[in-house]
Amino acid sequence: MHTRLISAICTPIHSNGDLHVEGLAAHIEAQVAAGIDGLLVAGTMGLMQLQTDATYEKLIDESVSIASGRTEIWAGVGDASYHRTLARIRIAERQPVDGLVILTPYLMKFTEPELLRYYLQLADAANKPLFLYDLPVLTGTALSMELIEQVTAHPNVHGLKCTRDWQWTTELWNRFREKTRVVPAQPERVADLIRMGVPDNLDGLFAIFPNQSRALADAADQGHWEEAAQLQADLCRFLELGRASKLFGAVTSILNALGIPGLMAPAPYDQLTLEEQDQLLSHATIRRLIDNELKLAVVQPS
């Protein structure tokens, strides 16, 4: 078994909000070199809703150009209403992307019949495969099993990305694994998902440490559970440290340390101060992750 890892990549930008093309290129090349199987561009990790329209359009165009068909590419298109999402779909469809990922509408709350109509009308209108994106912790709306059942029955809906608790994820997998492509985002439990036979994993964590994430998945694929657990432990520790501080500022500092320029935290996010950056990068776990990422990058095929 080869577990497919899909990285939800960041959007490197300059301080004025323009896309940092060199940073994006370095970021994508790191994913490809590590053996990452797919990219989610303009997802939550890419902070699509915080980017300017010009940056969003350029992000889609440049990502496809840089990847050059070497990985599967999904584009985040979910916005706050039908017409706003459809406009993003039309932008993404200009490029040969493999999928369009629709975050549940946020800000305003819609009834389940309204959401059903929203998804089915978009599925009818789109010229590329659609994937639902269930992220209630940010959108404030949780998709029901019944709604998922109805929407994924549409021939142009090819699956869903799920970021919810472990119980929901396992129930979703057991109910839909034979019906559609279920792509969990459970970065703390990659090995557990592989034990269950889940072929796809997607998360922003993979984008930060692609080599260690690939090594984790490969170890679990081969049944080397102790090695997988050790690799998983450091990645989980990073999540604890990042969530307890300025997460996107920390991501900027780590990716910069790995040779990927640009800001991953657009305004009004705080960047780390020099003192905070030194403290983060000198932390034993972070130092070990960075060193291991650089070491693995040397031995990975280009």
CSV table of N, CA and C in Angstrom, one decimal, residues 10 12-13 27 45 207-209 238 241-242 245-266 269-283 286-287 289-291 293-294:
chain,number,residue,atom,x,y,z
A,10,CYS,N,1.0,26.4,2.0
A,10,CYS,CA,0.9,27.8,2.4
A,10,CYS,C,0.8,28.7,1.2
A,12,PRO,N,2.9,31.8,0.2
A,12,PRO,CA,4.0,32.8,0.5
A,12,PRO,C,3.7,34.1,-0.1
A,13,ILE,N,3.7,35.2,0.7
A,13,ILE,CA,3.5,36.5,0.1
A,13,ILE,C,4.5,37.5,0.6
A,27,HIS,N,8.5,26.2,-2.1
A,27,HIS,CA,7.6,25.5,-1.3
A,27,HIS,C,7.1,24.2,-2.1
A,45,MET,N,-4.8,26.3,5.0
A,45,MET,CA,-3.4,26.6,5.3
A,45,MET,C,-2.9,27.7,4.4
A,207,ALA,N,2.7,20.1,4.6
A,207,ALA,CA,3.4,21.1,3.8
A,207,ALA,C,4.6,21.7,4.5
A,208,ILE,N,4.6,21.7,5.8
A,208,ILE,CA,5.7,22.3,6.6
A,208,ILE,C,6.8,21.3,6.7
A,209,PHE,N,6.5,20.0,7.0
A,209,PHE,CA,7.5,19.0,7.1
A,209,PHE,C,7.2,17.8,6.1
A,238,PHE,N,5.0,19.6,17.5
A,238,PHE,CA,5.0,20.9,16.8
A,238,PHE,C,3.6,21.5,16.8
A,241,LEU,N,3.0,23.1,20.1
A,241,LEU,CA,3.7,24.3,20.3
A,241,LEU,C,3.1,25.4,19.4
A,242,GLY,N,2.8,25.1,18.2
A,242,GLY,CA,2.3,26.1,17.2
A,242,GLY,C,0.9,26.6,17.6
A,245,SER,N,0.9,29.2,20.4
A,245,SER,CA,1.5,30.5,20.1
A,245,SER,C,0.9,31.2,18.8
A,246,LYS,N,1.7,31.9,18.1
A,246,LYS,CA,1.2,32.5,16.9
A,246,LYS,C,1.5,31.5,15.7
A,247,LEU,N,0.5,30.7,15.5
A,247,LEU,CA,0.7,29.5,14.6
A,247,LEU,C,1.3,29.9,13.2
A,248,PHE,N,0.6,30.8,12.5
A,248,PHE,CA,1.1,31.1,11.2
A,248,PHE,C,2.4,31.9,11.2
A,249,GLY,N,2.6,32.7,12.3
A,249,GLY,CA,3.9,33.3,12.4
A,249,GLY,C,5.0,32.3,12.6
A,250,ALA,N,4.7,31.2,13.4
A,250,ALA,CA,5.6,30.1,13.6
A,250,ALA,C,5.9,29.4,12.3
A,251,VAL,N,4.9,29.2,11.5
A,251,VAL,CA,5.0,28.5,10.2
A,251,VAL,C,6.0,29.3,9.3
A,252,THR,N,5.8,30.6,9.3
A,252,THR,CA,6.7,31.5,8.5
A,252,THR,C,8.1,31.3,9.0
A,253,SER,N,8.4,31.3,10.3
A,253,SER,CA,9.8,31.2,10.8
A,253,SER,C,10.4,29.8,10.4
A,254,ILE,N,9.6,28.8,10.5
A,254,ILE,CA,10.1,27.4,10.2
A,254,ILE,C,10.4,27.3,8.7
A,255,LEU,N,9.4,27.7,7.9
A,255,LEU,CA,9.7,27.5,6.5
A,255,LEU,C,10.8,28.4,6.0
A,256,ASN,N,10.9,29.6,6.6
A,256,ASN,CA,12.1,30.4,6.2
A,256,ASN,C,13.4,29.7,6.6
A,257,ALA,N,13.4,29.1,7.8
A,257,ALA,CA,14.6,28.4,8.2
A,257,ALA,C,14.9,27.2,7.3
A,258,LEU,N,13.9,26.7,6.6
A,258,LEU,CA,14.1,25.6,5.7
A,258,LEU,C,14.3,26.0,4.3
A,259,GLY,N,14.5,27.4,4.1
A,259,GLY,CA,14.9,27.9,2.8
A,259,GLY,C,13.8,28.3,1.9
A,260,ILE,N,12.6,28.5,2.5
A,260,ILE,CA,11.4,28.9,1.7
A,260,ILE,C,11.1,30.3,2.1
A,261,PRO,N,11.3,31.3,1.3
A,261,PRO,CA,11.1,32.7,1.6
A,261,PRO,C,9.6,33.1,1.6
A,262,GLY,N,9.3,34.2,2.2
A,262,GLY,CA,8.0,34.8,2.1
A,262,GLY,C,7.3,34.7,3.5
A,263,LEU,N,6.2,35.5,3.6
A,263,LEU,CA,5.4,35.5,4.8
A,263,LEU,C,4.2,34.5,4.6
A,264,MET,N,4.0,33.7,5.6
A,264,MET,CA,2.8,32.8,5.5
A,264,MET,C,1.6,33.3,6.3
A,265,ALA,N,1.8,34.4,6.9
A,265,ALA,CA,0.8,35.0,7.8
A,265,ALA,C,0.5,36.4,7.4
A,266,PRO,N,-0.5,36.6,6.5
A,266,PRO,CA,-0.9,37.9,6.1
A,266,PRO,C,-1.5,38.7,7.2
A,269,TYR,N,-2.4,39.1,11.0
A,269,TYR,CA,-1.6,38.1,11.8
A,269,TYR,C,-0.3,38.7,12.3
A,270,ASP,N,0.1,38.4,13.5
A,270,ASP,CA,1.4,38.8,14.0
A,270,ASP,C,2.5,37.9,13.4
A,271,GLN,N,3.6,38.4,13.1
A,271,GLN,CA,4.8,37.7,12.9
A,271,GLN,C,5.5,37.5,14.2
A,272,LEU,N,6.4,36.5,14.3
A,272,LEU,CA,7.2,36.3,15.5
A,272,LEU,C,8.2,37.4,15.7
A,273,THR,N,8.4,37.9,16.9
A,273,THR,CA,9.5,38.8,17.1
A,273,THR,C,10.8,38.0,17.0
A,274,LEU,N,11.9,38.7,17.0
A,274,LEU,CA,13.2,38.1,16.9
A,274,LEU,C,13.4,37.2,18.1
A,275,GLU,N,13.0,37.6,19.2
A,275,GLU,CA,13.1,36.8,20.5
A,275,GLU,C,12.3,35.6,20.4
A,276,GLU,N,11.0,35.8,19.9
A,276,GLU,CA,10.1,34.6,19.8
A,276,GLU,C,10.6,33.6,18.8
A,277,GLN,N,11.2,34.1,17.7
A,277,GLN,CA,11.7,33.3,16.7
A,277,GLN,C,12.9,32.5,17.2
A,278,ASP,N,13.8,33.1,17.9
A,278,ASP,CA,15.0,32.4,18.4
A,278,ASP,C,14.5,31.3,19.4
A,279,GLN,N,13.5,31.7,20.2
A,279,GLN,CA,13.0,30.7,21.2
A,279,GLN,C,12.4,29.5,20.5
A,280,LEU,N,11.6,29.8,19.4
A,280,LEU,CA,11.0,28.7,18.7
A,280,LEU,C,12.0,27.8,18.0
A,281,LEU,N,12.9,28.4,17.3
A,281,LEU,CA,13.9,27.6,16.5
A,281,LEU,C,14.9,26.9,17.3
A,282,SER,N,15.1,27.3,18.6
A,282,SER,CA,16.0,26.7,19.5
A,282,SER,C,15.4,25.6,20.3
A,283,HIS,N,14.0,25.5,20.2
A,283,HIS,CA,13.3,24.4,21.0
A,283,HIS,C,13.8,23.1,20.5
A,286,ILE,N,11.6,21.4,17.7
A,286,ILE,CA,11.6,22.1,16.5
A,286,ILE,C,13.0,22.0,15.8
A,287,ARG,N,14.0,22.1,16.6
A,287,ARG,CA,15.4,21.9,16.0
A,287,ARG,C,15.5,20.5,15.4
A,289,LEU,N,13.1,18.5,14.3
A,289,LEU,CA,12.3,18.5,13.1
A,289,LEU,C,13.0,19.1,11.9
A,290,ILE,N,13.5,20.3,12.1
A,290,ILE,CA,14.2,21.0,11.0
A,290,ILE,C,15.4,20.2,10.5
A,291,ASP,N,16.2,19.8,11.5
A,291,ASP,CA,17.4,19.0,11.1
A,291,ASP,C,17.0,17.8,10.4
A,293,GLU,N,14.3,17.2,8.7
A,293,GLU,CA,13.7,17.6,7.4
A,293,GLU,C,14.8,17.9,6.4
A,294,LEU,N,15.9,18.6,6.8
A,294,LEU,CA,17.0,18.9,5.9
A,294,LEU,C,17.8,17.6,5.6
